[in-house]
Coordinates of C-alpha atoms in Angstrom, one line a residue:
X1 CA -7.0 -90.6 15.2
X2 CA -5.6 -91.6 11.9
X3 CA -4.5 -89.4 9.0
X4 CA -6.8 -88.6 6.0
X5 CA -5.9 -89.5 2.5
X6 CA -7.0 -87.4 -0.5
X7 CA -5.7 -87.5 -4.1
X8 CA -2.7 -89.6 -3.0
X9 CA -1.7 -87.1 -0.3
X10 CA -1.8 -87.7 3.4
X11 CA -3.1 -85.1 5.9
X12 CA -2.1 -85.6 9.5
X13 CA -4.5 -85.1 12.4
X14 CA -4.8 -81.5 13.5
X15 CA -3.4 -80.1 10.3
X16 CA -4.5 -78.0 7.3
X17 CA -3.2 -78.8 3.9
X18 CA -3.6 -77.3 0.4
X19 CA -3.9 -80.0 -2.2
X20 CA -3.9 -79.6 -6.0
X21 CA -5.8 -82.3 -7.8
X22 CA -4.7 -82.6 -11.5
X23 CA -7.9 -82.6 -13.5
X24 CA -8.0 -81.8 -17.1
X25 CA -6.1 -79.8 -19.8
X26 CA -7.6 -77.6 -22.5
X27 CA -6.6 -77.9 -26.1
X28 CA -3.8 -75.2 -25.5
X29 CA -2.4 -77.4 -22.7
X30 CA -3.6 -75.1 -20.0
X31 CA -4.4 -77.0 -16.8
X32 CA -7.8 -77.1 -15.1
X33 CA -6.7 -78.3 -11.7
X34 CA -8.9 -78.4 -8.6
X35 CA -7.5 -76.5 -5.6
X36 CA -8.6 -78.2 -2.4
X37 CA -8.2 -77.2 1.3
X38 CA -8.4 -80.1 3.8
X39 CA -8.7 -79.5 7.5
X40 CA -8.3 -82.9 9.3
X41 CA -9.3 -82.8 13.0
X42 CA -7.8 -84.4 16.0
X43 CA -10.9 -86.4 16.8
X44 CA -13.1 -88.7 14.7
X45 CA -16.1 -87.3 13.0
X46 CA -17.9 -86.6 9.7
X47 CA -16.2 -85.7 6.4
X48 CA -18.0 -82.5 5.3
X49 CA -17.4 -81.4 1.7
X50 CA -18.1 -77.7 1.1
X51 CA -17.9 -76.7 -2.6
X52 CA -18.7 -73.6 -4.7
X53 CA -18.8 -72.4 -8.3
X54 CA -20.0 -75.6 -10.0
X55 CA -21.4 -72.8 -12.1
X56 CA -18.4 -70.7 -12.7
X57 CA -20.1 -67.3 -12.5
X58 CA -21.6 -67.9 -9.1
X59 CA -19.1 -66.0 -6.9
X60 CA -20.7 -65.6 -3.4
X61 CA -19.9 -69.2 -2.6
X62 CA -16.2 -68.7 -3.4
X63 CA -16.0 -65.9 -0.9
X64 CA -17.9 -68.1 1.7
X65 CA -15.2 -70.7 1.2
X66 CA -12.3 -68.2 1.5
X67 CA -13.6 -66.9 4.8
X68 CA -14.3 -70.4 6.0
X69 CA -10.7 -71.4 5.2
X70 CA -9.4 -68.4 7.1
X71 CA -11.5 -69.1 10.2
X72 CA -11.1 -72.9 10.6
X73 CA -8.6 -74.4 13.0
X74 CA -8.0 -78.1 12.4
X75 CA -6.6 -78.5 15.9
X76 CA -10.0 -77.9 17.4
X77 CA -11.9 -79.9 14.8
X78 CA -13.6 -83.3 15.0
X79 CA -13.7 -85.0 11.7
X80 CA -12.6 -83.5 8.4
X81 CA -13.6 -80.4 6.5
X82 CA -12.9 -80.4 2.7
X83 CA -13.3 -77.1 0.9
X84 CA -13.3 -76.6 -2.8
X85 CA -13.9 -72.9 -3.6
X86 CA -13.9 -73.2 -7.4
X87 CA -15.1 -76.4 -9.0
X88 CA -15.7 -75.1 -12.5
X89 CA -12.4 -73.2 -13.0
X90 CA -12.9 -72.6 -16.7
X91 CA -16.3 -71.0 -16.1
X92 CA -14.8 -68.9 -13.3
X93 CA -12.0 -67.6 -15.6
X94 CA -14.5 -66.9 -18.4
X95 CA -17.1 -65.4 -16.0
X96 CA -19.5 -68.0 -17.4
X97 CA -21.9 -70.5 -15.9
X98 CA -20.8 -73.2 -18.3
X99 CA -17.8 -75.2 -19.5
X100 CA -16.1 -74.4 -22.8
X101 CA -18.4 -76.7 -24.7
X102 CA -21.5 -74.9 -23.2
X103 CA -22.3 -77.9 -21.0
X104 CA -23.7 -77.4 -17.5
X105 CA -21.3 -79.2 -15.1
X106 CA -24.2 -79.7 -12.7
X107 CA -26.0 -81.9 -15.3
X108 CA -23.0 -84.2 -15.8
X109 CA -22.8 -86.2 -12.6
X110 CA -21.7 -88.9 -11.9
X111 CA -19.7 -88.5 -15.2
X112 CA -17.5 -90.8 -17.0
X113 CA -13.8 -91.4 -17.1
X114 CA -13.8 -91.4 -20.9
X115 CA -16.6 -88.9 -21.6
X116 CA -16.6 -85.3 -22.8
X117 CA -15.0 -82.5 -20.7
X118 CA -17.9 -82.0 -18.3
X119 CA -18.4 -85.7 -17.9
X120 CA -14.7 -86.3 -17.1
X121 CA -14.7 -83.4 -14.6
X122 CA -17.8 -84.7 -12.9
X123 CA -16.3 -88.2 -12.7
X124 CA -13.1 -86.9 -11.1
X125 CA -15.0 -84.9 -8.6
X126 CA -17.3 -87.8 -7.8
X127 CA -14.5 -90.3 -7.3
X128 CA -12.0 -88.2 -5.4
X129 CA -14.3 -86.0 -3.3
X130 CA -18.0 -86.9 -3.2
X131 CA -17.4 -90.6 -2.4
X132 CA -15.1 -89.7 0.5
X133 CA -17.7 -87.4 2.1
X134 CA -20.3 -88.1 4.6
X135 CA -22.1 -84.8 4.2
X136 CA -22.1 -82.0 1.6
X137 CA -22.9 -78.3 1.4
X138 CA -23.2 -77.1 -2.2
X139 CA -23.0 -73.2 -2.6
X140 CA -24.9 -71.4 -5.4
X141 CA -26.3 -68.1 -6.4
X142 CA -29.1 -67.0 -8.7
X143 CA -28.4 -66.9 -12.5
X144 CA -27.0 -63.9 -14.2
X145 CA -29.3 -60.9 -13.7
X146 CA -31.4 -62.8 -11.2
X147 CA -31.2 -62.6 -7.4
X148 CA -32.2 -65.2 -4.9
X149 CA -33.2 -64.6 -1.3
X150 CA -30.8 -66.7 0.9
X151 CA -32.5 -70.1 1.1
X152 CA -31.7 -73.8 1.4
X153 CA -33.0 -76.2 -1.2
X154 CA -33.4 -79.8 0.0
X155 CA -35.5 -82.9 -0.4
X156 CA -37.4 -82.7 2.9
X157 CA -38.0 -86.4 2.8
X158 CA -34.3 -86.9 3.6
X159 CA -34.3 -86.4 7.4
X160 CA -30.5 -86.0 7.8
X161 CA -30.4 -83.4 5.0
X162 CA -33.4 -81.6 6.5
X163 CA -31.7 -81.4 9.9
X164 CA -28.7 -79.8 8.2
X165 CA -31.0 -77.3 6.4
X166 CA -32.6 -76.3 9.7
X167 CA -29.2 -75.9 11.4
X168 CA -27.9 -73.6 8.5
X169 CA -30.5 -71.0 9.5
X170 CA -31.8 -69.2 6.4
X171 CA -35.2 -67.7 6.4
X172 CA -36.7 -70.2 3.9
X173 CA -36.2 -73.9 3.3
X174 CA -37.6 -74.8 -0.1
X175 CA -38.5 -78.4 -0.8
X176 CA -36.8 -79.4 -4.0
X177 CA -36.3 -82.7 -5.8
X178 CA -32.9 -83.2 -7.4
X179 CA -32.5 -82.9 -11.2
X180 CA -31.0 -85.6 -13.3
X181 CA -27.2 -85.3 -13.6
X182 CA -26.9 -82.9 -10.6
X183 CA -24.5 -83.2 -7.7
X184 CA -27.6 -83.5 -5.5
X185 CA -28.9 -86.5 -7.5
X186 CA -25.5 -88.2 -7.2
X187 CA -25.4 -87.6 -3.4
X188 CA -28.9 -88.9 -3.0
X189 CA -28.0 -92.0 -4.9
X190 CA -24.9 -92.6 -2.7
X191 CA -26.9 -91.9 0.5
X192 CA -25.0 -88.7 1.3
X193 CA -27.0 -85.9 2.9
X194 CA -26.6 -82.7 0.8
X195 CA -28.1 -79.2 1.1
X196 CA -27.9 -76.5 -1.5
X197 CA -27.5 -72.9 -0.4
X198 CA -28.9 -70.4 -2.9
X199 CA -28.2 -66.7 -2.3
X200 CA -27.6 -63.5 -4.3
X201 CA -26.9 -63.1 -8.0
X202 CA -24.2 -64.4 -10.4
X203 CA -21.1 -62.2 -11.0
X204 CA -21.9 -60.1 -7.8
X205 CA -20.8 -60.2 -4.2
X206 CA -23.6 -59.7 -1.7
X207 CA -22.4 -59.3 1.8
X208 CA -25.5 -60.5 3.6
X209 CA -25.6 -63.7 1.5
X210 CA -21.8 -64.3 2.1
X211 CA -21.9 -63.7 5.9
X212 CA -25.0 -65.9 6.2
X213 CA -23.3 -68.5 4.2
X214 CA -20.2 -68.6 6.4
X215 CA -22.2 -68.7 9.6
X216 CA -24.6 -71.3 8.0
X217 CA -21.7 -73.7 7.2
X218 CA -20.3 -73.3 10.7
X219 CA -23.8 -73.9 12.1
X220 CA -23.9 -77.2 10.1
X221 CA -20.5 -78.1 11.5
X222 CA -21.8 -77.5 15.0
X223 CA -24.9 -79.6 14.3
X224 CA -22.6 -82.4 13.2
X225 CA -20.5 -81.9 16.3
X226 CA -17.4 -81.0 14.2
X227 CA -17.2 -77.7 16.1
X228 CA -18.0 -76.7 19.6
X229 CA -20.1 -73.7 20.5
X230 CA -23.7 -72.4 20.1
X231 CA -25.2 -71.9 16.7
X232 CA -25.3 -68.3 15.4
X233 CA -28.2 -66.5 13.9
X234 CA -30.6 -68.4 16.2
X235 CA -33.2 -65.7 15.9
X236 CA -33.8 -66.8 12.4
X237 CA -36.2 -69.8 12.4
X238 CA -36.3 -71.4 9.0
X239 CA -39.8 -72.0 7.6
X240 CA -40.5 -74.7 5.1
X241 CA -42.0 -74.0 1.7
X242 CA -43.1 -77.1 -0.1
X243 CA -43.6 -75.4 -3.5
X244 CA -42.8 -72.2 -5.3
X245 CA -44.3 -70.5 -8.4
X246 CA -42.7 -68.4 -11.1
X247 CA -44.7 -65.3 -12.1
X248 CA -44.0 -64.5 -15.8
X249 CA -44.4 -61.5 -18.1
X250 CA -47.8 -61.6 -19.8
X251 CA -46.6 -59.3 -22.6
X252 CA -43.5 -57.7 -24.0
X253 CA -42.3 -54.4 -22.5
X254 CA -40.5 -52.5 -19.8
X255 CA -41.0 -53.9 -16.3
X256 CA -41.7 -51.4 -13.5
X257 CA -41.2 -53.4 -10.4
X258 CA -43.5 -52.7 -7.4
X259 CA -42.1 -55.3 -4.8
X260 CA -38.7 -56.4 -3.5
X261 CA -36.9 -59.6 -2.8
X262 CA -38.0 -61.1 0.5
X263 CA -41.3 -59.2 0.5
X264 CA -44.5 -60.9 1.7
X265 CA -47.2 -60.6 -1.0
X266 CA -50.9 -61.4 -1.3
X267 CA -52.8 -63.2 -4.0
X268 CA -53.7 -60.8 -6.9
X269 CA -51.2 -58.2 -5.5
X270 CA -49.6 -56.1 -8.2
X271 CA -46.0 -57.1 -8.5
X272 CA -45.0 -55.0 -11.5
X273 CA -46.3 -53.0 -14.4
X274 CA -45.5 -54.0 -18.0
X275 CA -45.4 -50.8 -20.0
X276 CA -44.8 -49.8 -23.6
X277 CA -41.6 -47.8 -24.0
X278 CA -43.5 -45.3 -26.2
X279 CA -46.1 -44.4 -23.6
X280 CA -49.3 -45.6 -22.0
X281 CA -50.3 -46.8 -18.6
X282 CA -49.3 -50.4 -19.0
X283 CA -50.7 -53.7 -17.7
X284 CA -50.5 -54.9 -14.1
X285 CA -48.7 -58.2 -13.4
X286 CA -50.5 -59.8 -10.5
X287 CA -49.4 -62.7 -8.3
X288 CA -51.5 -65.8 -8.6
X289 CA -50.6 -66.9 -5.1
X290 CA -49.9 -65.7 -1.6
X291 CA -46.3 -66.1 -0.4
X292 CA -42.8 -64.5 -0.2
X293 CA -40.6 -63.4 -3.1
X294 CA -37.5 -65.6 -3.0
X295 CA -36.2 -64.8 -6.5
X296 CA -36.5 -62.0 -9.0
X297 CA -35.2 -60.8 -12.3
X298 CA -33.1 -57.7 -12.2
X299 CA -33.6 -56.7 -15.8
X300 CA -36.3 -54.1 -16.3
X301 CA -37.3 -55.5 -19.8
X302 CA -39.0 -58.7 -20.6
X303 CA -40.5 -60.7 -23.5
X304 CA -43.8 -62.5 -23.0
X305 CA -43.4 -65.6 -20.9
X306 CA -40.1 -64.6 -19.2
X307 CA -39.8 -65.4 -15.5
X308 CA -39.9 -62.4 -13.3
X309 CA -40.6 -63.4 -9.7
X310 CA -40.3 -66.7 -7.8
X311 CA -42.8 -66.9 -5.0
X312 CA -42.5 -69.4 -2.2
X313 CA -45.8 -70.7 -1.0
X314 CA -46.4 -71.7 2.7
X315 CA -49.1 -73.4 4.6
X316 CA -51.7 -70.8 5.8
X317 CA -50.6 -71.1 9.5
X318 CA -46.9 -70.8 8.6
X319 CA -47.2 -67.5 6.6
X320 CA -46.7 -65.2 9.5
X321 CA -43.7 -67.3 10.7
X322 CA -42.1 -67.0 7.3
X323 CA -42.6 -63.2 7.3
X324 CA -41.0 -63.0 10.7
X325 CA -38.1 -65.2 9.7
X326 CA -37.3 -63.0 6.7
X327 CA -37.6 -59.9 8.9
X328 CA -35.2 -61.4 11.4
X329 CA -32.7 -62.3 8.7
X330 CA -32.8 -58.7 7.4
X331 CA -32.2 -57.3 10.9
X332 CA -29.3 -59.6 11.5
X333 CA -27.4 -59.4 8.2
X334 CA -28.5 -56.5 5.9
X335 CA -26.5 -53.3 5.9
X336 CA -24.0 -54.6 8.4
X337 CA -20.3 -55.0 7.9
X338 CA -18.8 -58.5 7.9
X339 CA -17.3 -58.2 11.3
X340 CA -20.6 -57.4 12.9
X341 CA -22.8 -59.9 11.1
X342 CA -20.3 -62.7 11.6
X343 CA -20.5 -62.4 15.4
X344 CA -24.3 -62.1 15.7
X345 CA -26.2 -64.6 17.8

């Protein structure tokens, strides 16, 4: 087994090394360096890149990475695990999704060596990390004031990525094509299987989402034969949703929510009431489809047209399986401390 080279540094077999990758400097000469943890195993195997906070305000993935770093032993590893807890350091410091020029880093790939800030960051990440990986897990949360049920987004036509998604063991796998300029689009172009984990809300820690993320990454490592042992959370059988629909506010007003994240809903079921703050009964907001709520706004006010609920749609014969999968996830992870949920089969 040979050593592993990253950013001009050599990592010996069976060792863990912290690497600082000089990235960019702001106009006040403050550095924006990438901090990377590399676990290089004693046996040949895949190179798995796990990264978080491409959007700087998405914090759950950072804690997933921290716990992953604390529980990985390079001496028992086959292949190489590369962990980048904070990709967008500026956004993390500013508690912002974006870069200082308001660009979305996840729309800048593959980037350019001579482009604007986001383009140069994307180029460095692409050249030094993405192109040296064989598989990628990209960790995300919902946007600010919006929560997502733990889910994997993946192009189900990519068989290797779909197998990773199933191994991760979230309740829902949502078929999702990549967007131009995203890390997923770059990985697809390079032929690197990538899955995107969505869970929780920006600027918040959610213990169930974090615990499921740690176990999910380890399940992927076991699937790739980087780690030994049985996959955890095996009671959760992911169910594939090939599409989802956003239910939007039909008028301005206060939103009185009647359903919760993860709830199974029926077509024409009342999801919320839109009411006038000065009184009156309000108008019912009904679901146009049958499915499971995998995303919802946490702000109880909305203007006409604003997205309120994201409903995953399943084939008719898969609906009961999806409901059971969400119930199993809740039983395993919700309202349990980290130590308990981490050890659950």
